[in-house]
Coordinates of C-alpha atoms in Angstrom, one line a residue:
X37 CA 33.4 -41.7 -12.4
X38 CA 31.0 -38.8 -12.8
X39 CA 28.1 -38.7 -10.4
X40 CA 24.9 -37.5 -12.1
X41 CA 23.2 -34.6 -10.3
X42 CA 19.7 -35.0 -8.9
X43 CA 16.9 -33.6 -11.1
X44 CA 16.2 -30.7 -8.7
X45 CA 19.8 -29.6 -8.9
X46 CA 19.8 -29.8 -12.7
X47 CA 16.6 -27.7 -12.8
X48 CA 18.0 -25.1 -10.5
X49 CA 21.2 -24.9 -12.6
X50 CA 19.2 -24.5 -15.7
X51 CA 17.1 -21.7 -14.2
X52 CA 20.3 -19.8 -13.2
X53 CA 21.8 -20.4 -16.6
X54 CA 18.7 -19.1 -18.4
X55 CA 18.4 -16.2 -16.0
X56 CA 22.0 -15.2 -16.7
X57 CA 21.5 -15.5 -20.4
X58 CA 18.3 -13.4 -20.3
X59 CA 20.2 -10.8 -18.2
X60 CA 22.9 -10.5 -20.9
X61 CA 20.4 -10.3 -23.8
X62 CA 17.7 -8.3 -21.9
X63 CA 19.4 -6.5 -19.0
X64 CA 17.0 -5.4 -16.2
X65 CA 16.8 -1.7 -16.4
X66 CA 14.8 0.9 -14.4
X67 CA 11.7 1.9 -16.3
X68 CA 12.2 5.5 -15.3
X69 CA 15.9 6.3 -15.5
X70 CA 16.9 3.4 -17.8
X71 CA 19.9 2.5 -15.7
X72 CA 20.7 -1.0 -14.9
X73 CA 18.9 -2.2 -11.8
X74 CA 20.9 -3.3 -8.7
X75 CA 20.5 -6.7 -7.3
X76 CA 17.2 -7.1 -5.7
X77 CA 13.7 -8.7 -6.0
X78 CA 13.4 -10.1 -9.5
X79 CA 10.0 -8.5 -10.0
X80 CA 11.2 -5.0 -9.2
X81 CA 11.4 -2.7 -12.3
X82 CA 12.2 0.7 -10.7
X83 CA 15.5 1.5 -9.0
X84 CA 15.5 2.8 -5.3
X85 CA 16.8 6.2 -6.4
X86 CA 13.8 6.7 -8.7
X87 CA 11.3 5.6 -6.1
X88 CA 12.8 8.1 -3.7
X89 CA 12.5 10.8 -6.3
X90 CA 8.8 10.5 -6.5
X91 CA 7.2 13.8 -5.3
X92 CA 4.6 13.0 -2.7
X93 CA 1.6 15.2 -2.1
X94 CA 1.9 16.9 1.3
X95 CA -0.4 19.1 3.4
X96 CA -2.0 21.5 3.5
X97 CA -4.4 20.0 1.0
X98 CA -7.2 21.6 -0.9
X99 CA -10.4 20.2 0.6
X100 CA -11.9 19.5 -2.8
X101 CA -9.2 18.3 -5.2
X102 CA -6.5 17.2 -2.7
X103 CA -3.7 19.3 -4.2
X104 CA -1.1 21.0 -2.1
X105 CA -2.2 24.5 -1.2
X106 CA 0.5 26.9 -2.2
X107 CA -1.0 30.0 -0.5
X108 CA -2.4 29.4 2.9
X109 CA -2.1 33.0 4.0
X110 CA -5.6 33.7 2.5
X111 CA -7.1 31.5 5.2
X112 CA -9.0 29.4 2.6
X113 CA -8.8 25.6 2.5
X114 CA -9.8 25.4 -1.2
X115 CA -7.6 26.2 -4.2
X116 CA -8.4 28.9 -6.7
X117 CA -9.1 26.3 -9.4
X118 CA -11.7 24.5 -7.4
X119 CA -13.4 27.8 -6.5
X120 CA -14.2 28.2 -10.2
X121 CA -15.7 24.7 -10.7
X122 CA -18.7 22.8 -9.6
X123 CA -17.4 19.3 -8.8
X124 CA -19.8 16.5 -8.0
X125 CA -17.5 14.4 -5.8
X126 CA -17.3 15.3 -2.1
X127 CA -13.5 15.3 -1.8
X128 CA -10.5 14.0 -3.8
X129 CA -7.1 12.7 -2.5
X130 CA -3.9 12.0 -4.5
X131 CA -0.7 10.4 -3.4
X132 CA 1.8 12.1 -5.7
X133 CA 2.3 15.1 -7.9
X134 CA 2.0 14.3 -11.6
X135 CA 5.5 15.1 -12.6
X136 CA 9.0 13.6 -13.0
X137 CA 9.3 9.9 -12.1
X138 CA 5.7 9.2 -11.3
X139 CA 4.5 10.7 -14.6
X140 CA 6.9 8.5 -16.5
X141 CA 5.8 5.4 -14.6
X142 CA 2.1 6.1 -15.1
X143 CA 2.8 6.5 -18.8
X144 CA 4.6 3.1 -18.8
X145 CA 1.8 1.6 -16.8
X146 CA -1.1 2.8 -19.0
X147 CA 0.4 2.9 -22.5
X148 CA 3.4 0.5 -22.2
X149 CA 1.4 -2.5 -21.2
X150 CA 3.2 -2.8 -17.9
X151 CA 0.2 -3.8 -15.7
X152 CA 2.7 -5.5 -13.3
X153 CA 3.5 -2.0 -12.0
X154 CA 0.0 -1.9 -10.4
X155 CA 0.9 -3.2 -7.0
X156 CA 3.9 -0.9 -6.6
X157 CA 1.9 2.1 -7.6
X158 CA -1.1 1.0 -5.6
X159 CA 1.2 0.8 -2.5
X160 CA 1.9 4.6 -2.9
X161 CA -1.9 5.2 -2.7
X162 CA -2.3 3.0 0.4
X163 CA 0.6 4.7 2.1
X164 CA -0.9 8.1 1.5
X165 CA -4.2 7.0 2.8
X166 CA -2.7 5.6 6.0
X167 CA -0.2 8.5 6.6
X168 CA -2.9 11.2 6.3
X169 CA -5.7 9.1 7.8
X170 CA -8.1 9.4 4.9
X171 CA -11.7 8.8 6.1
X172 CA -11.9 5.4 4.4
X173 CA -13.7 4.0 7.4
X174 CA -16.9 5.5 6.1
X175 CA -16.5 4.0 2.6
X176 CA -18.7 1.0 1.8
X177 CA -17.2 0.0 -1.5
X178 CA -14.6 0.9 -4.1
X179 CA -15.4 1.6 -7.8
X180 CA -12.7 2.0 -10.5
X181 CA -13.3 4.7 -13.1
X182 CA -14.2 2.6 -16.1
X183 CA -12.9 2.8 -19.7
X184 CA -15.1 2.7 -22.7
X185 CA -15.3 -0.8 -24.2
X186 CA -13.4 0.3 -27.3
X187 CA -10.6 1.8 -25.2
X188 CA -10.4 -1.3 -23.0
X189 CA -10.0 -3.6 -26.1
X190 CA -7.2 -1.3 -27.3
X191 CA -5.4 -1.2 -23.9
X192 CA -6.3 -4.7 -22.8
X193 CA -6.7 -3.7 -19.1
X194 CA -8.1 -0.8 -17.1
X195 CA -5.4 0.8 -15.0
X196 CA -8.0 2.1 -12.5
X197 CA -9.2 -1.4 -12.0
X198 CA -5.7 -2.6 -11.2
X199 CA -5.1 0.2 -8.7
X200 CA -8.6 -0.2 -7.2
X201 CA -8.2 -3.9 -6.6
X202 CA -5.0 -3.3 -4.7
X203 CA -6.6 -0.6 -2.5
X204 CA -9.7 -2.7 -1.9
X205 CA -7.5 -5.6 -0.7
X206 CA -5.3 -3.3 1.5
X207 CA -8.4 -1.8 3.3
X208 CA -10.7 -4.8 3.1
X209 CA -13.3 -3.0 1.1
X210 CA -15.8 -4.5 -1.4
X211 CA -14.8 -3.9 -5.1
X212 CA -17.7 -3.1 -7.4
X213 CA -16.3 -3.6 -10.9
X214 CA -18.7 -3.4 -13.8
X215 CA -21.3 -1.4 -11.9
X216 CA -20.3 2.0 -13.3
X217 CA -20.3 2.0 -17.1
X218 CA -18.7 4.4 -19.5
X219 CA -21.4 4.3 -22.2
X220 CA -20.0 7.0 -24.6
X221 CA -16.7 7.0 -26.4
X222 CA -15.0 10.4 -25.7
X223 CA -12.0 12.2 -27.0
X224 CA -8.7 11.8 -25.0
X225 CA -8.9 14.3 -22.2
X226 CA -5.2 15.1 -22.5
X227 CA -5.8 16.7 -25.9
X228 CA -8.4 19.2 -24.5
X229 CA -8.5 22.4 -22.5
X230 CA -10.0 22.6 -19.0
X231 CA -13.5 23.7 -20.0
X232 CA -13.5 21.3 -23.0
X233 CA -12.8 18.3 -20.7
X234 CA -16.0 18.9 -18.7
X235 CA -18.0 19.1 -21.9
X236 CA -16.3 16.1 -23.4
X237 CA -17.3 13.7 -20.6
X238 CA -20.8 15.1 -19.9
X239 CA -23.3 12.2 -19.7
X240 CA -20.7 9.6 -20.5
X241 CA -21.3 7.4 -17.4
X242 CA -24.2 5.4 -16.3
X243 CA -24.8 2.9 -13.4
X244 CA -25.7 -0.6 -14.5
X245 CA -27.1 -1.7 -11.2
X246 CA -28.4 1.3 -9.1
X247 CA -29.4 -1.0 -6.3
X248 CA -25.7 -1.9 -5.7
X249 CA -24.8 1.7 -4.9
X250 CA -28.0 3.1 -3.5
X251 CA -27.3 4.5 0.0
X252 CA -23.6 3.6 -0.1
X253 CA -20.6 5.8 0.4
X254 CA -18.1 5.2 -2.5
X255 CA -14.4 5.6 -3.1
X256 CA -13.8 6.2 -6.8
X257 CA -10.3 5.2 -7.9
X258 CA -8.4 6.4 -10.9
X259 CA -4.7 7.0 -11.9
X260 CA -4.7 10.7 -12.4
X261 CA -6.9 13.7 -11.5
X262 CA -6.2 16.7 -13.6
X263 CA -9.2 19.1 -13.9
X264 CA -11.4 16.6 -12.0
X265 CA -13.9 16.5 -15.0
X266 CA -13.9 12.7 -15.4
X267 CA -14.2 11.9 -11.7
X268 CA -16.8 14.6 -11.2
X269 CA -19.0 13.2 -14.0
X270 CA -18.6 9.6 -12.7
X271 CA -19.6 10.9 -9.2
X272 CA -22.7 12.6 -10.6
X273 CA -23.8 9.3 -12.2
X274 CA -23.3 7.5 -8.9
X275 CA -25.2 10.1 -6.9
X276 CA -28.0 10.1 -9.4
X277 CA -28.3 6.4 -8.8
X278 CA -28.6 7.0 -5.1
X279 CA -25.1 6.9 -3.8
X280 CA -24.2 8.9 -0.6
X281 CA -20.7 10.3 -0.2
X282 CA -18.4 9.9 -3.2
X283 CA -14.7 10.3 -2.5
X284 CA -12.0 10.1 -5.1
X285 CA -8.5 8.6 -4.7
X286 CA -5.9 8.9 -7.4
X287 CA -2.3 8.0 -7.8
X288 CA -1.4 11.5 -8.9
X289 CA -2.7 15.0 -9.5

């Protein structure tokens, strides 16, 4: 006589069966190296080897853009690029160098619709902030660099908002989403030269509720800082609305 299994056992068996079937049809592969993932948390989508290959930003840092200073013999604490620019944010920090694994993951995150990478990528930013004791204690609130409404409809999520939400939770900071507005549609920065990027974003940001930022120190969050043009223009809009210090934290530079 066959004894019927309890409903919970049947459900567990069905889940294991379907999971195995999905693994055969859609094997879990690393989003970076495309190799099959080892056994581990079901939500993980990057192999340990690729995480370990991420190039972290290490000191000495440029006191403006946060990049690693290659030549410290000059005695300067600002890189040659920043010496030629007028940036409106007070200081920027980045967790990683925009190359190799992290470049691929950011591309998957932004353009591949893989918003679930947000917490893992945000963790890199939080680790950097803690390891190098970034002055987040003076920050009153976090604002993600916004997308224009047309770009947001196309992408369906703002990667800076996903990263900013994680950082806000990690450091118990207020998140002001929707306060800073990108009012002008601009060309893709990646398609432009350094000087063109500053011209492209000029006047593209406005603050919807100036009273929300007046007198406050703000941490702007974005995924990548390249020339600093976008973050600088966003910081200018915030300072024109009465904000105090404006720091920038990005995943990579």
